[in-house]
Amino acid sequence: MHAQTALSTSAARGEFAKAVKRVARDKERIVLRRHNKDVAALVSMEDLEVLEYLGRVIDIAEARQRDDQAEIPIAEVKSRLGLG
């Protein structure tokens, strides 16, 4: 499991180079907080690639579900294909 640290945005400004180094080298995840609310995160490129992959998988699953639920009348299909 990756370590996770919370850091205020003002502290992150002053420690940005160190924070990037910790994320890149140690695969640490840094949650940025503003007014005691989580607002963003610094993650490694590896984590970002996993997140993007999962997003594509979810998009595909949602598209398949919509396609399975879609009922298009045959007349509309023919019209879209220029057949009627």
Coordinates of C-alpha atoms in Angstrom, one line a residue:
M1 CA 0.0 0.0 0.0
H2 CA 1.2 3.5 -0.8
A3 CA 1.7 6.0 1.9
Q4 CA -0.7 9.0 2.0
T5 CA 0.0 12.3 3.5
A6 CA -2.2 15.4 3.8
L7 CA -0.6 18.8 3.2
S8 CA -2.1 22.3 3.1
T9 CA -1.9 24.1 -0.2
S10 CA 0.1 26.8 1.4
A11 CA 2.6 24.3 2.8
A12 CA 2.7 22.6 -0.5
R13 CA 3.7 25.8 -2.2
G14 CA 6.8 26.1 0.0
E15 CA 7.7 22.4 -0.3
F16 CA 6.6 21.7 -3.9
A17 CA 10.0 20.3 -5.1
K18 CA 10.2 18.0 -2.0
A19 CA 6.6 16.9 -2.5
V20 CA 7.1 16.1 -6.1
K21 CA 10.3 14.1 -5.2
R22 CA 8.4 12.1 -2.6
V23 CA 5.6 11.3 -5.0
A24 CA 7.9 10.4 -7.9
R25 CA 10.6 8.5 -5.9
D26 CA 8.6 7.0 -3.0
K27 CA 5.2 6.7 -4.7
E28 CA 3.7 8.6 -1.9
R29 CA 0.3 10.1 -2.4
I30 CA -0.1 13.6 -1.2
V31 CA -3.6 15.0 -0.6
L32 CA -3.7 18.8 -0.8
R33 CA -6.1 20.5 1.6
R34 CA -7.5 24.0 1.6
H35 CA -9.6 25.3 4.6
N36 CA -9.5 21.7 6.0
K37 CA -11.1 20.2 2.8
D38 CA -9.4 17.8 0.4
V39 CA -9.2 19.7 -2.9
A40 CA -6.6 17.8 -5.0
A41 CA -3.8 15.2 -4.9
L42 CA -0.3 14.7 -6.1
V43 CA 0.1 11.1 -7.4
S44 CA 2.8 9.2 -9.3
M45 CA 2.5 8.7 -13.0
E46 CA 2.0 5.0 -12.3
D47 CA -1.1 5.9 -10.2
L48 CA -2.4 8.3 -12.8
E49 CA -2.1 5.6 -15.5
V50 CA -4.0 3.2 -13.4
L51 CA -6.7 5.8 -12.8
E52 CA -7.0 6.6 -16.5
Y53 CA -7.2 2.9 -17.3
L54 CA -10.0 2.4 -14.8
G55 CA -11.8 5.4 -16.2
R56 CA -11.7 3.9 -19.7
V57 CA -12.9 0.5 -18.3
I58 CA -15.8 2.2 -16.6
D59 CA -16.7 4.3 -19.7
I60 CA -16.8 1.1 -21.8
A61 CA -18.9 -0.7 -19.2
E62 CA -21.4 2.2 -19.1
A63 CA -21.5 2.5 -22.9
R64 CA -22.3 -1.3 -23.1
Q65 CA -25.0 -1.0 -20.5
R66 CA -26.6 1.9 -22.4
D67 CA -26.4 -0.1 -25.7
D68 CA -28.0 -3.1 -24.0
Q69 CA -30.8 -0.9 -22.7
A70 CA -31.4 1.0 -25.9
E71 CA -34.4 0.1 -28.0
I72 CA -34.4 1.8 -31.3
P73 CA -37.4 1.2 -33.6
I74 CA -36.5 -0.5 -36.9
A75 CA -37.8 2.5 -38.8
E76 CA -35.3 4.8 -37.1
V77 CA -32.5 2.4 -37.8
K78 CA -33.4 2.3 -41.5
S79 CA -33.7 6.1 -41.5
R80 CA -30.2 6.5 -39.9
L81 CA -28.8 4.1 -42.5
G82 CA -30.5 6.0 -45.4
L83 CA -32.7 3.0 -46.2
G84 CA -36.1 4.3 -45.7

